[in-house]
Amino acid sequence: MADHIPLYPVRSAAAAAAANRKRAAYYNAAGLGPGADRHSRYQLEDESAHLDEMPLMMSEEGFENDESDYHTLPRARITRRRRGIEWLVCGGWKFLCTSCCDWLIHVCQRKKELKARTVWLGCPEKCEEKHPRNAIKNQKYNVFTFIPGVLYEQFKFFLNLYFLVVSCSQFVPALKIGYLYTYWAPLGFVLAVTIMREAIDEFRRFRRDKEMNSQLYSKLTVRGKVQVKSSDIQVGDLIIVEKNQRIPSDMVFLRTSEKAGSCFIRTDQLDGETDWKLKVAVSCTQRLPALGDLFSINAYVYAQKPQLDIHSFEGTFTREDSDPPVHESLSIENTLWASTVVASGTVIGVVIYTGKETRSVMNTSNPKNKVGLLDLELNQLTKALFLALIALSAVMVALQGFVGPWYRNLFRFLLLFSYIIPISLRVNLDMGKAAYGWMIMRDEHIPGTVVRTSTIPEELGRLVYLMTDKTGTLTQNEMVFKRLHLGTVSYGTDTMDEIQNHVITSYSQTQSQASGNNASSTPPRKAQSSAPKVRRSVSSRIHEAVKAIALCHNVTPVYESRAAGAGETEYAEVDQDFSDENRTYQASSPDEVALVQWTESVGLTLVSRDLTSMQLKTPSGQILTYHVLQVFPFTSENKRMGIVVRDESTAEITFYMKGADVAMSTIVQYNDWLEEECGNMAREGLRTLVVAKKSLTEEQYQDFESRYSQAKLSLHDRALKVAAVVESLEREMELLCLTGVEDQLQADVRPTLEMLRNAGIKIWMLTGDKLETATCIAKSSHLVSRTQDIHVFRPVTNRGEAHLELNAFRRKHDCALVIAGDSLEVCLKYYEHEFVELACQCPAVVCCRCSPTQKAHIVKLLQQHTGRRTCAVGDGGNDVSMIQAADCGIGIEGKEGKQASLAADFSITQFKHIGRLLMVHGRNSYKRSAALGQFVMHRGLIISTMQAVFSSVFYFASVPLYQGFLMVGYATIYTMFPVFSLVLDQDVKPETALLYPELYKDLTKGRSLSFKTFLIWVLISIYQALILTELLMVALTIRTWHWLMVVAEFLSLGCYLASLAFLNEYFGIGRVSFGAFLDVAFITTVTFLWKVSAITVVSCLPLYILKYLKRKLSPPSYSKLTS
């Protein structure tokens, strides 16, 4: 129905035909020729394209557009098609190249077509096709692709490619200007360091993968159970998975040790949802007497082809050896996906998908090689230096007068001045990155932090968008009962003992009443039925509220067997053993468990439950039995659950119901407090549930049951009829209480989020959980501040609805956005640019019901549309795609596994560590690398400037000024220590950076390394030219001295003086060199020392004065804080 919204003028068929005729005439008249292809293209053009031309900000009436506009739209799109050589020159060559590359990649990476399959139980050898190994693989390379892959990653940078070409040129005799090692030694060192670092990273990944793949599972064979590695599991194997064990591959659920034939699994590592999922075993195999009988039957599973959707599955189970053959349809509730965890009992399943074909792996993207923004900026600067190099060489050849083989001279000058682009830049930066990684891991304030990708520590200082998961990242996924509100009185955590006293007294009174009446149930029933008419005491209201909470749920108490018996014999003692320490609760939602645990803490304990009854234990130890007559489960549509129970002692029938306030407010009797109190609790970040009851007579219940059974048997509109019958019960219910449950946040989440917000980082929460839950956590974690409004994006299914809803959202100002995954998909399909633009203006965005691939898609969208750096934080397997897609991925070691932590660039143990990681280490890494990079360039520029002066003096000869080892020594041993000591520099103390996160905003502007700062360094380089100067320049650049910096300065000076003595042939000592005889006596004269000192003072003193004046006249933003 929604597809018929008039988004463009609705026209009759005749009008459309006439329009097409006009349009065809127009194109022919325009000289485009009568080509049938062009004609048909516009004739068949999708009319919905009309929406693309329409401004997004438009009222509903605006959709009725003037028809005449419609015909003029395509004219704007028509441009004269270029032909032949003109097309090739104007970009056609690029198109051809990309097309060829795409085709080659497609041919090389052609994937095997995925097909549906028939899987025989316990017979992997019967599989018709070969299926992938069940191995987890986070590695980027294999043995064959490692060296080519690493070399490609290095030489795609202009800097390294340039040096490779320069080094290769030295094999040509005419171009050789020095020893081979002066070029090949630095390049070889850079490549060796890089290959070693990548090899170590790759080996660590391999070791982590091996650990996961070596986990042992029990495999059922004809000869009994055998232990098998996770990576050796095949399609068709029967695998036994114990409680709290990870499911190794996608399976169909055949059998369980649970009596009910079902079990709960935890899926938060797969989809981010905190609720446990109920899975049902195939009834045909569950009914078999013993485990071994799985091999005595002849059965197979037909499964659809592997696909991305984790919420659906279609298949059939067939047993051929029975008469007639048994066919059972399989759906999502019969599946056990890989990366989920068994929460109850022991399960046996048949493997249907392994390795790359499992849902969890298909929803993760391949890891990409991440390149930091600083590296890209330095790459741009090296290109600018290359242009300067060409210009300088051309000027030299021009001044020579283009004599002789001038092109050879040009190339020799290019080689002489090649030090403008320093090869040591990569060495210094890579060693710097390794040093930052070491510092991060050694920081005692963030223990347990691991740097897994050592190439991008500077990214931590440039982040603008932070995507975070909810479950396990911001929250601990542990629910705690916080508030009980009865309308006139409210109880918090500090007054729960009062509730306990009321419960104890009320049950002791009812017990004495019952014994006084000789177990007659009539008097209490009379009192009970007349109770709503008079104002009941607080004690009786608490009693009713606690009883309702203890009965209205789908929780099952489970008693672990002390004996280590087989899984299927664990249930012998369940009915007798009610010891509290041996009891655990299982339910599909942790909220439910929190409520039942709370009723236990105040004295009313759920001790057993099956499909037809449940038992409660009172504070005095008396067992109350209730018969379960009907259960109406919770769904995301009705947002409430109900239960009808009969009290065994009184035969009284009661209908209890609990649900969200939006659903319950119309069902309960009129009151004046519910809405207000729900709002108050929601502002505290509590998840609220409204609890109500209705007493039924036997006749009322019998009437309801007959109508309900009839509705369940109807063939047409069954769901609607059943809902209508249930709604007839849901009228004028008595409001008992309002409960508030808190999902406990991780330690210091609120101050950390506030710090990140103050640092100018925009935070988006991407979660697979429900909308209400996500909104609650956004409020309680202060992701959305108390003063901000929240705009919940209404569900949209098509273009028209998305158009209207985006307009409604555009009218809101400074409000947080909450949107569900399916609505987001629709918006991105039709209005990608507009949606991202609007969302980026929000102070916070919450995307709920997001699949893993959607999370990664959102990250990529932000990168494309904003061009800013993104960071993703998560703890589960469902966050791996997002972490790998972001510029910087941070994984938190979760309770359920280390998948996110292993795939991330940085692994931390708690969310609060992000603050220090970004504010302190991010800042220092970026500032230090920016200074280091520019300093190394400055060093190369000095040498090139001196070479230019030298060549100019000696008639523009292409002769090197310094020989062999001296050049290598200058770039390494003479100046390396002080220059590298810049990695210890810091402009702001860590305490200040954490106290004033606003300082971080300056980093995101990228002012520490820009063309402006680069040009300043170029001018300084041209002005200076001496080794002593370089050491003094390091001293000039440093902001905070460290004792190692002083050591580095003197060490370098010592190395230089020592080499004067030992490498005298390089320095011209003791031989005639360019007409001047340099001897030790001259070097030690006062004249020589005076001249050197004067030159050094002239080269450095003005820069010191300028630096001092700049600090005084235009101090940096942090100077006031540090003074």
mmCIF file of N, CA and C in Angstrom, residues 76-153:
data_model
loop_
_atom_site.group_PDB
_atom_site.id
_atom_site.type_symbol
_atom_site.label_atom_id
_atom_site.label_comp_id
_atom_site.label_asym_id
_atom_site.label_seq_id
_atom_site.Cartn_x
_atom_site.Cartn_y
_atom_site.Cartn_z
ATOM 1 N N ALA A 76 18.502 18.014 -19.024
ATOM 2 C CA ALA A 76 19.714 18.433 -18.333
ATOM 3 C C ALA A 76 20.753 17.319 -18.306
ATOM 4 N N ARG A 77 20.261 16.099 -18.404
ATOM 5 C CA ARG A 77 21.194 14.975 -18.272
ATOM 6 C C ARG A 77 21.893 14.656 -19.595
ATOM 7 N N ILE A 78 21.353 15.142 -20.713
ATOM 8 C CA ILE A 78 21.896 14.745 -22.014
ATOM 9 C C ILE A 78 23.115 15.601 -22.356
ATOM 10 N N THR A 79 24.220 14.951 -22.593
ATOM 11 C CA THR A 79 25.411 15.667 -23.069
ATOM 12 C C THR A 79 25.863 14.959 -24.333
ATOM 13 N N ARG A 80 26.501 15.709 -25.215
ATOM 14 C CA ARG A 80 26.940 15.124 -26.467
ATOM 15 C C ARG A 80 28.027 14.102 -26.183
ATOM 16 N N ARG A 81 27.820 12.896 -26.677
ATOM 17 C CA ARG A 81 28.767 11.812 -26.405
ATOM 18 C C ARG A 81 30.043 12.013 -27.233
ATOM 19 N N ARG A 82 31.199 11.985 -26.504
ATOM 20 C CA ARG A 82 32.462 12.140 -27.215
ATOM 21 C C ARG A 82 32.771 10.865 -27.999
ATOM 22 N N ARG A 83 33.521 11.013 -29.091
ATOM 23 C CA ARG A 83 33.816 9.860 -29.934
ATOM 24 C C ARG A 83 35.329 9.714 -30.144
ATOM 25 N N GLY A 84 35.738 8.465 -30.400
ATOM 26 C CA GLY A 84 37.090 8.161 -30.875
ATOM 27 C C GLY A 84 38.203 8.664 -29.985
ATOM 28 N N ILE A 85 39.215 9.343 -30.622
ATOM 29 C CA ILE A 85 40.434 9.773 -29.919
ATOM 30 C C ILE A 85 40.093 10.775 -28.823
ATOM 31 N N GLU A 86 39.110 11.645 -29.095
ATOM 32 C CA GLU A 86 38.720 12.662 -28.101
ATOM 33 C C GLU A 86 38.296 11.968 -26.805
ATOM 34 N N TRP A 87 37.506 10.910 -26.934
ATOM 35 C CA TRP A 87 37.027 10.161 -25.743
ATOM 36 C C TRP A 87 38.207 9.504 -25.014
ATOM 37 N N LEU A 88 39.150 8.942 -25.795
ATOM 38 C CA LEU A 88 40.297 8.246 -25.205
ATOM 39 C C LEU A 88 41.161 9.208 -24.394
ATOM 40 N N VAL A 89 41.390 10.413 -24.972
ATOM 41 C CA VAL A 89 42.240 11.410 -24.296
ATOM 42 C C VAL A 89 41.531 11.954 -23.055
ATOM 43 N N CYS A 90 40.234 12.200 -23.176
ATOM 44 C CA CYS A 90 39.479 12.843 -22.084
ATOM 45 C C CYS A 90 38.985 11.824 -21.061
ATOM 46 N N GLY A 91 39.850 10.964 -20.609
ATOM 47 C CA GLY A 91 39.466 10.074 -19.505
ATOM 48 C C GLY A 91 39.109 8.666 -19.922
ATOM 49 N N GLY A 92 39.007 8.408 -21.227
ATOM 50 C CA GLY A 92 38.656 7.066 -21.679
ATOM 51 C C GLY A 92 39.710 6.037 -21.341
ATOM 52 N N TRP A 93 40.990 6.458 -21.416
ATOM 53 C CA TRP A 93 42.094 5.538 -21.090
ATOM 54 C C TRP A 93 41.990 5.033 -19.654
ATOM 55 N N LYS A 94 41.572 5.957 -18.757
ATOM 56 C CA LYS A 94 41.441 5.571 -17.343
ATOM 57 C C LYS A 94 40.341 4.525 -17.191
ATOM 58 N N PHE A 95 39.239 4.761 -17.924
ATOM 59 C CA PHE A 95 38.110 3.832 -17.869
ATOM 60 C C PHE A 95 38.529 2.450 -18.369
ATOM 61 N N LEU A 96 39.305 2.436 -19.489
ATOM 62 C CA LEU A 96 39.763 1.163 -20.054
ATOM 63 C C LEU A 96 40.677 0.428 -19.083
ATOM 64 N N CYS A 97 41.605 1.175 -18.457
ATOM 65 C CA CYS A 97 42.540 0.549 -17.503
ATOM 66 C C CYS A 97 41.800 -0.073 -16.330
ATOM 67 N N THR A 98 40.865 0.711 -15.748
ATOM 68 C CA THR A 98 40.126 0.192 -14.585
ATOM 69 C C THR A 98 39.293 -1.019 -14.971
ATOM 70 N N SER A 99 38.692 -0.983 -16.165
ATOM 71 C CA SER A 99 37.878 -2.119 -16.619
ATOM 72 C C SER A 99 38.738 -3.376 -16.740
ATOM 73 N N CYS A 100 39.947 -3.218 -17.314
ATOM 74 C CA CYS A 100 40.856 -4.372 -17.472
ATOM 75 C C CYS A 100 41.267 -4.920 -16.108
ATOM 76 N N CYS A 101 41.618 -3.992 -15.177
ATOM 77 C CA CYS A 101 42.045 -4.423 -13.829
ATOM 78 C C CYS A 101 40.908 -5.151 -13.120
ATOM 79 N N ASP A 102 39.689 -4.581 -13.217
ATOM 80 C CA ASP A 102 38.534 -5.217 -12.578
ATOM 81 C C ASP A 102 38.307 -6.622 -13.119
ATOM 82 N N TRP A 103 38.472 -6.752 -14.450
ATOM 83 C CA TRP A 103 38.254 -8.059 -15.071
ATOM 84 C C TRP A 103 39.303 -9.063 -14.585
ATOM 85 N N LEU A 104 40.567 -8.611 -14.506
ATOM 86 C CA LEU A 104 41.646 -9.493 -14.034
ATOM 87 C C LEU A 104 41.402 -9.943 -12.599
ATOM 88 N N ILE A 105 41.019 -8.968 -11.748
ATOM 89 C CA ILE A 105 40.748 -9.291 -10.334
ATOM 90 C C ILE A 105 39.597 -10.288 -10.250
ATOM 91 N N HIS A 106 38.564 -10.049 -11.067
ATOM 92 C CA HIS A 106 37.398 -10.933 -11.063
ATOM 93 C C HIS A 106 37.791 -12.353 -11.450
ATOM 94 N N VAL A 107 38.665 -12.458 -12.465
ATOM 95 C CA VAL A 107 39.100 -13.787 -12.926
ATOM 96 C C VAL A 107 39.926 -14.482 -11.850
ATOM 97 N N CYS A 108 40.843 -13.694 -11.204
ATOM 98 C CA CYS A 108 41.729 -14.288 -10.190
ATOM 99 C C CYS A 108 40.960 -14.678 -8.922
ATOM 100 N N GLN A 109 39.981 -13.850 -8.543
ATOM 101 C CA GLN A 109 39.279 -14.079 -7.273
ATOM 102 C C GLN A 109 37.901 -14.691 -7.462
ATOM 103 N N ARG A 110 37.695 -15.341 -8.613
ATOM 104 C CA ARG A 110 36.372 -15.884 -8.886
ATOM 105 C C ARG A 110 36.004 -16.897 -7.801
ATOM 106 N N LYS A 111 34.907 -16.642 -7.126
ATOM 107 C CA LYS A 111 34.520 -17.500 -6.006
ATOM 108 C C LYS A 111 33.655 -18.647 -6.499
ATOM 109 N N LYS A 112 33.745 -19.738 -5.757
ATOM 110 C CA LYS A 112 32.913 -20.895 -6.060
ATOM 111 C C LYS A 112 31.461 -20.534 -5.809
ATOM 112 N N GLU A 113 30.615 -20.923 -6.715
ATOM 113 C CA GLU A 113 29.188 -20.596 -6.570
ATOM 114 C C GLU A 113 28.610 -21.400 -5.395
ATOM 115 N N LEU A 114 27.895 -20.690 -4.509
ATOM 116 C CA LEU A 114 27.313 -21.348 -3.337
ATOM 117 C C LEU A 114 26.025 -22.060 -3.743
ATOM 118 N N LYS A 115 25.869 -23.287 -3.266
ATOM 119 C CA LYS A 115 24.689 -24.069 -3.647
ATOM 120 C C LYS A 115 24.026 -24.663 -2.416
ATOM 121 N N ALA A 116 22.729 -25.011 -2.585
ATOM 122 C CA ALA A 116 22.024 -25.752 -1.527
ATOM 123 C C ALA A 116 22.653 -27.137 -1.424
ATOM 124 N N ARG A 117 22.467 -27.803 -0.269
ATOM 125 C CA ARG A 117 23.158 -29.081 -0.078
ATOM 126 C C ARG A 117 22.300 -30.101 0.660
ATOM 127 N N THR A 118 22.613 -31.358 0.423
ATOM 128 C CA THR A 118 21.996 -32.459 1.167
ATOM 129 C C THR A 118 23.067 -33.050 2.075
ATOM 130 N N VAL A 119 22.802 -33.064 3.389
ATOM 131 C CA VAL A 119 23.793 -33.510 4.373
ATOM 132 C C VAL A 119 23.260 -34.757 5.074
ATOM 133 N N TRP A 120 23.966 -35.891 4.902
ATOM 134 C CA TRP A 120 23.571 -37.142 5.564
ATOM 135 C C TRP A 120 24.128 -37.160 6.979
ATOM 136 N N LEU A 121 23.314 -37.583 7.926
ATOM 137 C CA LEU A 121 23.703 -37.567 9.335
ATOM 138 C C LEU A 121 24.890 -38.493 9.587
ATOM 139 N N GLY A 122 25.997 -37.922 10.097
ATOM 140 C CA GLY A 122 27.169 -38.712 10.483
ATOM 141 C C GLY A 122 27.934 -39.299 9.330
ATOM 142 N N CYS A 123 27.668 -38.830 8.092
ATOM 143 C CA CYS A 123 28.356 -39.399 6.918
ATOM 144 C C CYS A 123 28.982 -38.282 6.073
ATOM 145 N N PRO A 124 30.083 -37.682 6.534
ATOM 146 C CA PRO A 124 30.710 -36.601 5.752
ATOM 147 C C PRO A 124 31.164 -37.073 4.379
ATOM 148 N N GLU A 125 31.503 -38.370 4.277
ATOM 149 C CA GLU A 125 32.002 -38.885 2.988
ATOM 150 C C GLU A 125 30.937 -38.886 1.901
ATOM 151 N N LYS A 126 29.650 -38.776 2.299
ATOM 152 C CA LYS A 126 28.572 -38.798 1.288
ATOM 153 C C LYS A 126 28.369 -37.430 0.620
ATOM 154 N N CYS A 127 29.091 -36.397 1.110
ATOM 155 C CA CYS A 127 28.919 -35.043 0.543
ATOM 156 C C CYS A 127 29.348 -35.034 -0.918
ATOM 157 N N GLU A 128 28.479 -34.497 -1.762
ATOM 158 C CA GLU A 128 28.759 -34.488 -3.201
ATOM 159 C C GLU A 128 29.842 -33.481 -3.564
ATOM 160 N N GLU A 129 29.902 -32.386 -2.822
ATOM 161 C CA GLU A 129 30.859 -31.328 -3.148
ATOM 162 C C GLU A 129 31.886 -31.169 -2.041
ATOM 163 N N LYS A 130 32.989 -30.495 -2.393
ATOM 164 C CA LYS A 130 34.009 -30.207 -1.383
ATOM 165 C C LYS A 130 33.630 -28.901 -0.686
ATOM 166 N N HIS A 131 33.662 -28.932 0.629
ATOM 167 C CA HIS A 131 33.308 -27.734 1.407
ATOM 168 C C HIS A 131 34.541 -27.165 2.091
ATOM 169 N N PRO A 132 34.545 -25.867 2.410
ATOM 170 C CA PRO A 132 35.746 -25.253 3.002
ATOM 171 C C PRO A 132 36.082 -25.832 4.380
ATOM 172 N N ARG A 133 37.356 -25.716 4.750
ATOM 173 C CA ARG A 133 37.793 -26.166 6.085
ATOM 174 C C ARG A 133 37.152 -25.283 7.149
ATOM 175 N N ASN A 134 36.930 -25.876 8.320
ATOM 176 C CA ASN A 134 36.290 -25.120 9.401
ATOM 177 C C ASN A 134 37.353 -24.397 10.235
ATOM 178 N N ALA A 135 38.152 -23.553 9.574
ATOM 179 C CA ALA A 135 39.257 -22.873 10.273
ATOM 180 C C ALA A 135 39.001 -21.372 10.326
ATOM 181 N N ILE A 136 39.312 -20.780 11.475
ATOM 182 C CA ILE A 136 39.248 -19.315 11.621
ATOM 183 C C ILE A 136 40.547 -18.753 11.067
ATOM 184 N N LYS A 137 40.470 -17.721 10.233
ATOM 185 C CA LYS A 137 41.677 -17.176 9.613
ATOM 186 C C LYS A 137 41.623 -15.655 9.639
ATOM 187 N N ASN A 138 42.497 -15.048 10.467
ATOM 188 C CA ASN A 138 42.593 -13.587 10.539
ATOM 189 C C ASN A 138 43.860 -13.071 9.864
ATOM 190 N N GLN A 139 44.614 -13.991 9.250
ATOM 191 C CA GLN A 139 45.881 -13.576 8.630
ATOM 192 C C GLN A 139 45.624 -12.823 7.324
ATOM 193 N N LYS A 140 46.558 -11.888 7.012
ATOM 194 C CA LYS A 140 46.438 -11.119 5.770
ATOM 195 C C LYS A 140 47.086 -11.842 4.592
ATOM 196 N N TYR A 141 48.145 -12.629 4.892
ATOM 197 C CA TYR A 141 48.915 -13.266 3.809
ATOM 198 C C TYR A 141 49.049 -14.768 4.067
ATOM 199 N N ASN A 142 49.531 -15.490 3.030
ATOM 200 C CA ASN A 142 49.975 -16.864 3.237
ATOM 201 C C ASN A 142 51.455 -16.942 2.852
ATOM 202 N N VAL A 143 52.031 -18.130 2.842
ATOM 203 C CA VAL A 143 53.474 -18.287 2.599
ATOM 204 C C VAL A 143 53.874 -17.687 1.247
ATOM 205 N N PHE A 144 53.020 -17.851 0.237
ATOM 206 C CA PHE A 144 53.369 -17.407 -1.118
ATOM 207 C C PHE A 144 53.119 -15.917 -1.324
ATOM 208 N N THR A 145 52.106 -15.376 -0.670
ATOM 209 C CA THR A 145 51.756 -13.963 -0.932
ATOM 210 C C THR A 145 52.437 -13.001 0.024
ATOM 211 N N PHE A 146 53.179 -13.519 1.036
ATOM 212 C CA PHE A 146 53.735 -12.632 2.064
ATOM 213 C C PHE A 146 54.716 -11.610 1.473
ATOM 214 N N ILE A 147 55.793 -12.100 0.823
ATOM 215 C CA ILE A 147 56.825 -11.189 0.291
ATOM 216 C C ILE A 147 56.235 -10.259 -0.782
ATOM 217 N N PRO A 148 55.527 -10.798 -1.818
ATOM 218 C CA PRO A 148 54.938 -9.886 -2.819
ATOM 219 C C PRO A 148 53.960 -8.881 -2.182
ATOM 220 N N GLY A 149 53.174 -9.357 -1.241
ATOM 221 C CA GLY A 149 52.176 -8.489 -0.604
ATOM 222 C C GLY A 149 52.812 -7.354 0.166
ATOM 223 N N VAL A 150 53.850 -7.677 0.961
ATOM 224 C CA VAL A 150 54.530 -6.642 1.761
ATOM 225 C C VAL A 150 55.243 -5.650 0.846
ATOM 226 N N LEU A 151 55.913 -6.170 -0.196
ATOM 227 C CA LEU A 151 56.622 -5.271 -1.127
ATOM 228 C C LEU A 151 55.638 -4.350 -1.840
ATOM 229 N N TYR A 152 54.486 -4.898 -2.237
ATOM 230 C CA TYR A 152 53.484 -4.049 -2.898
ATOM 231 C C TYR A 152 53.017 -2.935 -1.958
ATOM 232 N N GLU A 153 52.751 -3.299 -0.690
ATOM 233 C CA GLU A 153 52.287 -2.301 0.284
ATOM 234 C C GLU A 153 53.335 -1.206 0.484
#
